[in-house]
CSV table of C-alpha atoms in Angstrom, one decimal:
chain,number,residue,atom,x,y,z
A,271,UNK,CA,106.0,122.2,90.0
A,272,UNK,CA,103.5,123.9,87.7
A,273,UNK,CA,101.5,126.4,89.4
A,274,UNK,CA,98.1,128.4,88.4
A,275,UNK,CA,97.4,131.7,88.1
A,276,UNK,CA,94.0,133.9,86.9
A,277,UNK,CA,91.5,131.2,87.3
A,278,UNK,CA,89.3,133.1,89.4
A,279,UNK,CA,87.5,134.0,86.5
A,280,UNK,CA,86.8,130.6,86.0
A,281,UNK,CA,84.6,130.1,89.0
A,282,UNK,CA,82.5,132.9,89.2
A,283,UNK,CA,81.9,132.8,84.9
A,284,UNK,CA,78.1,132.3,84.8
A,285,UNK,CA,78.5,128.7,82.8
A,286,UNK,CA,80.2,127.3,85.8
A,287,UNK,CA,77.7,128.7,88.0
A,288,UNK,CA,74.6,127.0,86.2
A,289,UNK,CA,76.7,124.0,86.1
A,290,UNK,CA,77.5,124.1,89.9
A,291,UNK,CA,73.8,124.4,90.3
A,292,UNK,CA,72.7,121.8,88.7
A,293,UNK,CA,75.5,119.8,90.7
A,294,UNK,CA,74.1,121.1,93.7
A,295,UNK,CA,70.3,119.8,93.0
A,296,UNK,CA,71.1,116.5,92.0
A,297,UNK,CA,68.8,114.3,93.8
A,298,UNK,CA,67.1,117.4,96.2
A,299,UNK,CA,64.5,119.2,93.7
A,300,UNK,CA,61.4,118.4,95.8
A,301,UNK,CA,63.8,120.1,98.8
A,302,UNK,CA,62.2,123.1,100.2
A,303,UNK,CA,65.2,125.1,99.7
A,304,UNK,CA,66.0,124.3,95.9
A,305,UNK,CA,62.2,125.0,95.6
A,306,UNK,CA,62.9,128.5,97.3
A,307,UNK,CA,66.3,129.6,94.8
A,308,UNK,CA,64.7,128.3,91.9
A,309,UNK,CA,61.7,130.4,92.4
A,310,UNK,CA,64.1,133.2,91.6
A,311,UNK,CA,66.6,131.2,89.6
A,312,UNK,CA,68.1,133.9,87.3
A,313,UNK,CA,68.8,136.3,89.8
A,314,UNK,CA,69.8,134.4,92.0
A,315,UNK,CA,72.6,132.5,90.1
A,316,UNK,CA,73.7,136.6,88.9
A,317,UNK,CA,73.8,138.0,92.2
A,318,UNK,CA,76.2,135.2,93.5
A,319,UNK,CA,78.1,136.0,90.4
A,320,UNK,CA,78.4,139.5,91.1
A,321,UNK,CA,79.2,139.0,95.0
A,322,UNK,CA,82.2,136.5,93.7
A,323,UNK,CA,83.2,138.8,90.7
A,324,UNK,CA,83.5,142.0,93.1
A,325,UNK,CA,84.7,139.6,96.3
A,326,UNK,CA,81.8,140.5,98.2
A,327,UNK,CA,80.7,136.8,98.6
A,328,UNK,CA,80.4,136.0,102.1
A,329,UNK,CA,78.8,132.1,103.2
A,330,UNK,CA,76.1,131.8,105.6
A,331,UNK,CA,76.1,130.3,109.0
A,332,UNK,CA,75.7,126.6,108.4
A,333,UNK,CA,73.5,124.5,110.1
A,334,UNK,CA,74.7,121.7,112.6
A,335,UNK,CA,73.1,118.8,113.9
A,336,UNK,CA,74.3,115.2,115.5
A,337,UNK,CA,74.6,112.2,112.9
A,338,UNK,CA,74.2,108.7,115.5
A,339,UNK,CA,75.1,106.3,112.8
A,340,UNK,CA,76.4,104.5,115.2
A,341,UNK,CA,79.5,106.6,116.7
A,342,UNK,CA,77.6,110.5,117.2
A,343,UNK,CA,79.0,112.5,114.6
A,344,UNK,CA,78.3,116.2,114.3
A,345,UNK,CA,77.0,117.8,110.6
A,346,UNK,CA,77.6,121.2,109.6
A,347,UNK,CA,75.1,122.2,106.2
A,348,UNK,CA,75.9,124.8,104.3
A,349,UNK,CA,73.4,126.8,103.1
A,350,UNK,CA,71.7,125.9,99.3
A,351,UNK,CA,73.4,129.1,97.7
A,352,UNK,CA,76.9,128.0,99.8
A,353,UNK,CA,77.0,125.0,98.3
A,354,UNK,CA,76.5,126.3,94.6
A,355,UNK,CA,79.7,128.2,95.6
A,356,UNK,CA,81.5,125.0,96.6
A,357,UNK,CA,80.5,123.4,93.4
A,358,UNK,CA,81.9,126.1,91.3
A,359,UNK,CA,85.4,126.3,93.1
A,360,UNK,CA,85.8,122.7,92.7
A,361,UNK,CA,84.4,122.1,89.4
A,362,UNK,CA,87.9,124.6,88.8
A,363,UNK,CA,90.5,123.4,91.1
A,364,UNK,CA,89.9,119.6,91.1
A,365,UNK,CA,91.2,120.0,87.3
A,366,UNK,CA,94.3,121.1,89.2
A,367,UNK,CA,95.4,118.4,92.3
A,368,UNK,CA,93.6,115.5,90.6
A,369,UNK,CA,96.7,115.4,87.9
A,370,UNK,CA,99.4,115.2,90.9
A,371,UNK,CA,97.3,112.4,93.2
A,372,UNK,CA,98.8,108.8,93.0
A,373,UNK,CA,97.0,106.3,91.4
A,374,UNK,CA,96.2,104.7,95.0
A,375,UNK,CA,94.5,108.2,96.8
A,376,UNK,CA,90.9,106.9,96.0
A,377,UNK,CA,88.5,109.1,97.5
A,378,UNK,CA,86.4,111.7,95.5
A,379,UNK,CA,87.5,110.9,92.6
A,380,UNK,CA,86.0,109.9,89.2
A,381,UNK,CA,86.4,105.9,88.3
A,382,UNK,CA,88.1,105.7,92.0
A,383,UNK,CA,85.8,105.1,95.5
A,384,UNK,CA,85.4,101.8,97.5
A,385,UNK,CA,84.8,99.5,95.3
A,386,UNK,CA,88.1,100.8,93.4
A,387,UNK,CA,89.5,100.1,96.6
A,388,UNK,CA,88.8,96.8,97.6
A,389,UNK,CA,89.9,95.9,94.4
A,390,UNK,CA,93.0,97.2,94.8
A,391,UNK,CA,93.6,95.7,98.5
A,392,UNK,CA,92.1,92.5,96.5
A,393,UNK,CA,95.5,92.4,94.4
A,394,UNK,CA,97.8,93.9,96.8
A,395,UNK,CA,97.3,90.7,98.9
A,396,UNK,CA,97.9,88.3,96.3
A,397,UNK,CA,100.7,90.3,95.9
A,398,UNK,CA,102.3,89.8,99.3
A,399,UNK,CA,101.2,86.4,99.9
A,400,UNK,CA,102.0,85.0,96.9
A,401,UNK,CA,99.4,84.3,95.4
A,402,UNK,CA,97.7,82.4,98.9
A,403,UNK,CA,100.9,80.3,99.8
A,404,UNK,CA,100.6,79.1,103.3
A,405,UNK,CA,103.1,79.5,106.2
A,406,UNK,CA,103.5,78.3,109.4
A,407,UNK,CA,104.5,79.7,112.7
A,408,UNK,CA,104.1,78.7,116.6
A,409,UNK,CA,101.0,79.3,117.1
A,410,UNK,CA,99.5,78.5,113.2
A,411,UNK,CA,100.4,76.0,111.1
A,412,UNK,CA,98.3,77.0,108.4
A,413,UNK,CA,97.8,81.2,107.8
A,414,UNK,CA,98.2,82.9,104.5
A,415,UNK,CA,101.8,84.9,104.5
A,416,UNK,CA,101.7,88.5,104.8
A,417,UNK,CA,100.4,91.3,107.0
A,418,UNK,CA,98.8,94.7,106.6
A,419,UNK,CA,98.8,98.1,108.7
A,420,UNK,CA,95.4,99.3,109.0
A,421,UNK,CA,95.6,102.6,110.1
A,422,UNK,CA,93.2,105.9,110.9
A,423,UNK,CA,93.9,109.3,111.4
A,424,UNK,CA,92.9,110.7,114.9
A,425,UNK,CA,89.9,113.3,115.0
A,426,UNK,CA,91.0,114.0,111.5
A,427,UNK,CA,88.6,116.6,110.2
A,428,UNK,CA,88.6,118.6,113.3
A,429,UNK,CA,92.7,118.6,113.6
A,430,UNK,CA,93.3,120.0,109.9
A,431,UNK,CA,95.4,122.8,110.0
A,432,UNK,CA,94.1,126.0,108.0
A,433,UNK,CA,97.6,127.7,107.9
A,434,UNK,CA,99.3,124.0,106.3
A,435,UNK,CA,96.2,123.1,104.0
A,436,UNK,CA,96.4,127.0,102.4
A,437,UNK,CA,100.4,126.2,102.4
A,438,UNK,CA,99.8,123.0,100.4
A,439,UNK,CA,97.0,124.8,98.1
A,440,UNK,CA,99.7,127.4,97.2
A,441,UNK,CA,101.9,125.1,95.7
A,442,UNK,CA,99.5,124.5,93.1
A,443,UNK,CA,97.2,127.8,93.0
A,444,UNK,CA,98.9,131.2,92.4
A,445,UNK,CA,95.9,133.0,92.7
A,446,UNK,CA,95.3,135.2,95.9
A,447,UNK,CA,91.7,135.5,94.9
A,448,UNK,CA,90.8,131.9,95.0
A,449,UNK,CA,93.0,131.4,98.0
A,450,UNK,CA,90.8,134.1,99.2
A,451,UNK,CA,87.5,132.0,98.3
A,452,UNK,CA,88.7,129.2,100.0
A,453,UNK,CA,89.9,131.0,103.4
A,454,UNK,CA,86.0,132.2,103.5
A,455,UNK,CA,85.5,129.0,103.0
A,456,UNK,CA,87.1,127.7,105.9
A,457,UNK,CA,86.3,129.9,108.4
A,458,UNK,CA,82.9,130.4,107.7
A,459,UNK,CA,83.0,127.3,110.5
A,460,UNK,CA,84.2,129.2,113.3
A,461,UNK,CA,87.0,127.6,114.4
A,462,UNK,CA,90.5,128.4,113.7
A,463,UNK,CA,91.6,124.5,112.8
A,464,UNK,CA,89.1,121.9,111.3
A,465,UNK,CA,86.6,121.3,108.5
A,466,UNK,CA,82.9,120.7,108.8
A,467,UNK,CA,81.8,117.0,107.7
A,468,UNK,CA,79.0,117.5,105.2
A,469,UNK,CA,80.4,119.9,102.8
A,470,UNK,CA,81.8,119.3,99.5
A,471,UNK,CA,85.1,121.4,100.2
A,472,UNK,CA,85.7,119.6,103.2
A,473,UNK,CA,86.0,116.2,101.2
A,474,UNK,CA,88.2,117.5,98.2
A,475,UNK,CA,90.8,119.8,100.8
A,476,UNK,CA,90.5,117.1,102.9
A,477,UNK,CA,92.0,114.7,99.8
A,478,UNK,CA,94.3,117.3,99.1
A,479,UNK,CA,95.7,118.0,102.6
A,480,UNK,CA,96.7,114.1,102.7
A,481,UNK,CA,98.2,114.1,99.5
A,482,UNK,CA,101.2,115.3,101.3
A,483,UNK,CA,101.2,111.9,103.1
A,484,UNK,CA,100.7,109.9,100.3
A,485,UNK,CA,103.7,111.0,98.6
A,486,UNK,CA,105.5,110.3,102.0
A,487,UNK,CA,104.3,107.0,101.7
A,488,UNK,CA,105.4,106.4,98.1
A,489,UNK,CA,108.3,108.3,97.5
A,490,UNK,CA,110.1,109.2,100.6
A,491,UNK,CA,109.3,105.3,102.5
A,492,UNK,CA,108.9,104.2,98.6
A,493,UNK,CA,106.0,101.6,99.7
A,494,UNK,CA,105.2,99.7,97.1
A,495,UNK,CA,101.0,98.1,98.1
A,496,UNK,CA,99.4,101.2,99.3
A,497,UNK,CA,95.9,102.4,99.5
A,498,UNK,CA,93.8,105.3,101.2
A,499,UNK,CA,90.1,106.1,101.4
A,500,UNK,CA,90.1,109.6,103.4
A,501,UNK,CA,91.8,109.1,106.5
A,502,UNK,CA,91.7,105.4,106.5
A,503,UNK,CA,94.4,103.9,104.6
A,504,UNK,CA,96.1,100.4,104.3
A,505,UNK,CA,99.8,99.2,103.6
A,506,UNK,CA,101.0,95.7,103.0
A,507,UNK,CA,104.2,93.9,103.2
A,508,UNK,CA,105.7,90.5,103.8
A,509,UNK,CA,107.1,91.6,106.9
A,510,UNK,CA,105.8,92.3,110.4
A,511,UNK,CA,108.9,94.4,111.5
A,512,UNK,CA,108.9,96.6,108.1
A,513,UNK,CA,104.9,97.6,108.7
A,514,UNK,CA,106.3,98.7,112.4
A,515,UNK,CA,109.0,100.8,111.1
A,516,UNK,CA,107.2,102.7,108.7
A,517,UNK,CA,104.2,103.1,110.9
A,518,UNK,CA,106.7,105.1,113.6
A,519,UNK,CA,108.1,107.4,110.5
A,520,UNK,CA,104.4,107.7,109.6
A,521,UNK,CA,103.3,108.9,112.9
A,522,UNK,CA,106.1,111.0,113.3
A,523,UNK,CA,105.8,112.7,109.6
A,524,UNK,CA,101.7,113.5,110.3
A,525,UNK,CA,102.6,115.0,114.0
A,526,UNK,CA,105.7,117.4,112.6
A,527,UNK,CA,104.3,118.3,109.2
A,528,UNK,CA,100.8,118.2,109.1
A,529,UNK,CA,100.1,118.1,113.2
A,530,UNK,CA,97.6,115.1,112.8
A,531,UNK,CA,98.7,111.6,114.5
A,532,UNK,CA,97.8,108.2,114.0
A,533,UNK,CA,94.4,106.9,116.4
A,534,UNK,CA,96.8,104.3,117.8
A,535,UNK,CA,93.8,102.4,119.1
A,536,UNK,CA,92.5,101.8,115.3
A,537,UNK,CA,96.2,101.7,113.6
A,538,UNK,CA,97.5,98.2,114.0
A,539,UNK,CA,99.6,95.6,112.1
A,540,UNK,CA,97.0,92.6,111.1
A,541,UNK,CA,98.1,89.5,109.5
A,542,UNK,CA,96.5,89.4,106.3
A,543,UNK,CA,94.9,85.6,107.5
A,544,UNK,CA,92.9,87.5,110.6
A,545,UNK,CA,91.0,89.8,107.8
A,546,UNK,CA,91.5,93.5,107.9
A,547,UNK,CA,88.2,95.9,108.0
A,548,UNK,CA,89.0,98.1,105.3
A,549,UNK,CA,86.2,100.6,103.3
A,550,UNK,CA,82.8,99.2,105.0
A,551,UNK,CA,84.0,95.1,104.4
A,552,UNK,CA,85.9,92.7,106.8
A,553,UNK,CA,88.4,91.3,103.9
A,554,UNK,CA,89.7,87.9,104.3
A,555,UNK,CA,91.9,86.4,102.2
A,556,UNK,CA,89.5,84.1,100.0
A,557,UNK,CA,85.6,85.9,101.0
A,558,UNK,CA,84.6,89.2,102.5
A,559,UNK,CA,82.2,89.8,105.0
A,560,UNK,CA,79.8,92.6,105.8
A,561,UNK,CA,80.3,94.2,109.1
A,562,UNK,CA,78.1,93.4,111.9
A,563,UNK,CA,76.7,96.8,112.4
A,564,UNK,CA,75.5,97.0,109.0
A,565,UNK,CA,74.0,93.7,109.3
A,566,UNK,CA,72.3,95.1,112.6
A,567,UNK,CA,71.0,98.3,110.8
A,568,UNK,CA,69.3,96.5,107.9
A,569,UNK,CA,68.0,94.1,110.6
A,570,UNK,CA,66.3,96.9,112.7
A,571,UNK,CA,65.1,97.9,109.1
A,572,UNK,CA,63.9,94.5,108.3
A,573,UNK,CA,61.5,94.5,112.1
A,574,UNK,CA,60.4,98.1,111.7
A,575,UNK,CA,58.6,97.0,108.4
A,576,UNK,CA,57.6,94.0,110.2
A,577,UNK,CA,56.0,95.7,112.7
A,578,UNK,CA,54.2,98.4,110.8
A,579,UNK,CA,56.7,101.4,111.6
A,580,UNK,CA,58.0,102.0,108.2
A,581,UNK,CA,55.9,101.4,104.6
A,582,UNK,CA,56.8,98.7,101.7
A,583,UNK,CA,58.4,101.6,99.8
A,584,UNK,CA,60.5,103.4,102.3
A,585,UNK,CA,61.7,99.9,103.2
A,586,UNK,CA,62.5,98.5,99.3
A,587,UNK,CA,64.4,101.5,99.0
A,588,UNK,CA,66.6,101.0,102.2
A,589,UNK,CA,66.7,97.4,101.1
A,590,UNK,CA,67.9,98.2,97.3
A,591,UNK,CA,70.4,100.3,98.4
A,592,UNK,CA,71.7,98.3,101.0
A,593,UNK,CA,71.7,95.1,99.0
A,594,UNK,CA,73.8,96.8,96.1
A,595,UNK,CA,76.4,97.4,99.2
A,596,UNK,CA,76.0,94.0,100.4
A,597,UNK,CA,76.2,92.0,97.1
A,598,UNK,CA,80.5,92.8,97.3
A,599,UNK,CA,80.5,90.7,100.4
A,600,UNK,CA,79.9,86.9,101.1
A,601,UNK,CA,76.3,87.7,102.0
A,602,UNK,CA,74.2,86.0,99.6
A,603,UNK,CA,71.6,84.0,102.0
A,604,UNK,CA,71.3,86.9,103.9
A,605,UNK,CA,70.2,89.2,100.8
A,606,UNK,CA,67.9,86.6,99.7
A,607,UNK,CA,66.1,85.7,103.2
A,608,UNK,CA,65.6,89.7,102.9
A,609,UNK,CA,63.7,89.3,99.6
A,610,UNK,CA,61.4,86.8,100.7
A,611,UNK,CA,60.5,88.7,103.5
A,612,UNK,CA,59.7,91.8,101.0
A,613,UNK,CA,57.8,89.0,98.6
A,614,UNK,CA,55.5,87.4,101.1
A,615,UNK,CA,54.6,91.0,103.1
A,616,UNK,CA,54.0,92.5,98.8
């Protein structure tokens, strides 16, 4: 396997770091922050180049607060200048792994995502159940064939394993001085095992760490309908017994390789007939539905406007973004009672 050496240069080169920058704005220039580094631009950007040039670089403490959306989450934010950083390192190394991830790994990455996804599970099915033909068993004399493992990693950003992940990087990157850079990186957190949610390192290394699993899944188990989105990933098959088997040597390859395990309350074999809740949607054979919590969260949108606690604007653009979600799913009457609502209240 190829591996890469000097590219250090790459990331701290003052081209990459306008670019990063830029990156970093996108969609935050009013932000009182961006206001604050731009004020200064030109030093700035040349004083984080000299820190990375002379490895003096060192992150700032992030910021954490609790995300209830619904399940609590907890959000780490990197600083504004941090995050410049993290756009420069993987404007460089994403070059790198995205060459060696399987067609299937669709998180991150450019042309990929959920919509990528769904399409993918969308042919997959036909695959297995042959094109919709119908079976019959004791309890059902009328189900589509085929069945899915729907599975999700446990606690999966907070169980990643520095030592392994910088193991996996060194495959590809021969250069201490990046490794370096990304070791900052990770324990600018605090903890000795994990990766803040929120930052743009933690969702690329994140990709990367289970790239190990899915070239366990393809080559070594040599599954042939695959698909993951982060931690949550799908396989399908014809048989119930095979999707057993391989979830065991999955279990056991996460837990003595990458010491992660399956969340065996949220990793179960579904017939493909019951609808499998895969990348936001519950996907049934011949329509997808929204979930019901997402249905409940435009809802409580839809009676805060009502009521006077949010404006027309802030709630046409909750609506427009959540209707361009909701369009993938069997949910037309529902988007279009929405709309009246927003045209009689204009």
């Amino acid at each position: 396997m190829k591996s890469y050496k000097y590219i250090y240069p790459r990331v701290f080169c003052l081209s990459n770091l306008i670019l990063a920058w830029k990156k970093a704005r996108k969609h935050k220039t009013r932000k009182d922050y961006v206001i604050e580094f731009e004020k200064d631009l030109r030093e700035n950007l040349l004083k984080l180049h000299k820190e990375l040039k002379n490895e003096s670089y060192s992150p700032m403490p992030l910021k954490t607060f609790i995300l209830r959306d619904p399940k609590t989450r907890v959000i780490s934010k990197s600083a504004f200048r941090d995050r410049i950083v993290h756009h420069a390192l993987i404007n460089v190394v994403e070059l790198i792994f995205d060459k060696i991830f399987i067609y299937d790994s669709c998180t991150n990455r450019r042309g990929k995502g959920n919509l990528f996804a769904l399409g993918r599970f969308d042919k997959f099915k036909r695959k297995v159940s042959e094109n919709g033909k119908l079976a019959s068993n004791e309890f059902n004399n009328n189900y589509v064939r085929g069945y899915c493992l729907k599975a999700d990693i446990k606690h999966y950003f907070q169980e990643i394993n520095h030592e392994i992940l910088i193991s996996i990087i060194g495959k590809k990157i021969a250069d201490k001085k990046v490794i370096n850079l990304i070791r900052k990186i990770l324990i600018n957190s605090g903890f000795k095992k994990g990766m803040p949610l929120g930052n743009l390192t933690s969702q690329f290394l994140a990709n990367v760490y289970l790239n190990e699993l899915d070239y366990f899944i393809k080559h070594k188990l040599k599954v042939e309908y695959y698909i993951r989105y982060v931690d949550d990933f799908v396989l399908l098959h014809k048989s119930k017994l095979q999707l057993e088997i391989w979830k065991e040597q999955i279990n056991n390859f996460l837990k003595n390789e990458l010491k992660i395990e399956l969340h065996h309350g949220k990793s179960k074999v579904i017939p493909l007939s019951r609808g499998v809740d895969f990348v936001g949607f519950r996907n049934f054979y011949y329509y997808r539905l929204l979930r019901k919590r997402n249905i409940g969260k435009m809802c409580d949108k839809v009676n805060e406007f009502l009521n006077g606690r949010i404006g027309y604007q802030q709630f046409l653009d909750s609506f427009q973004g959540w209707s361009a979600y909701a369009k993938w799913a069997d949910a037309h009457k529902l988007r279009k009672k929405i709309a009246e609502i927003i045209f009689l209240k204009s």
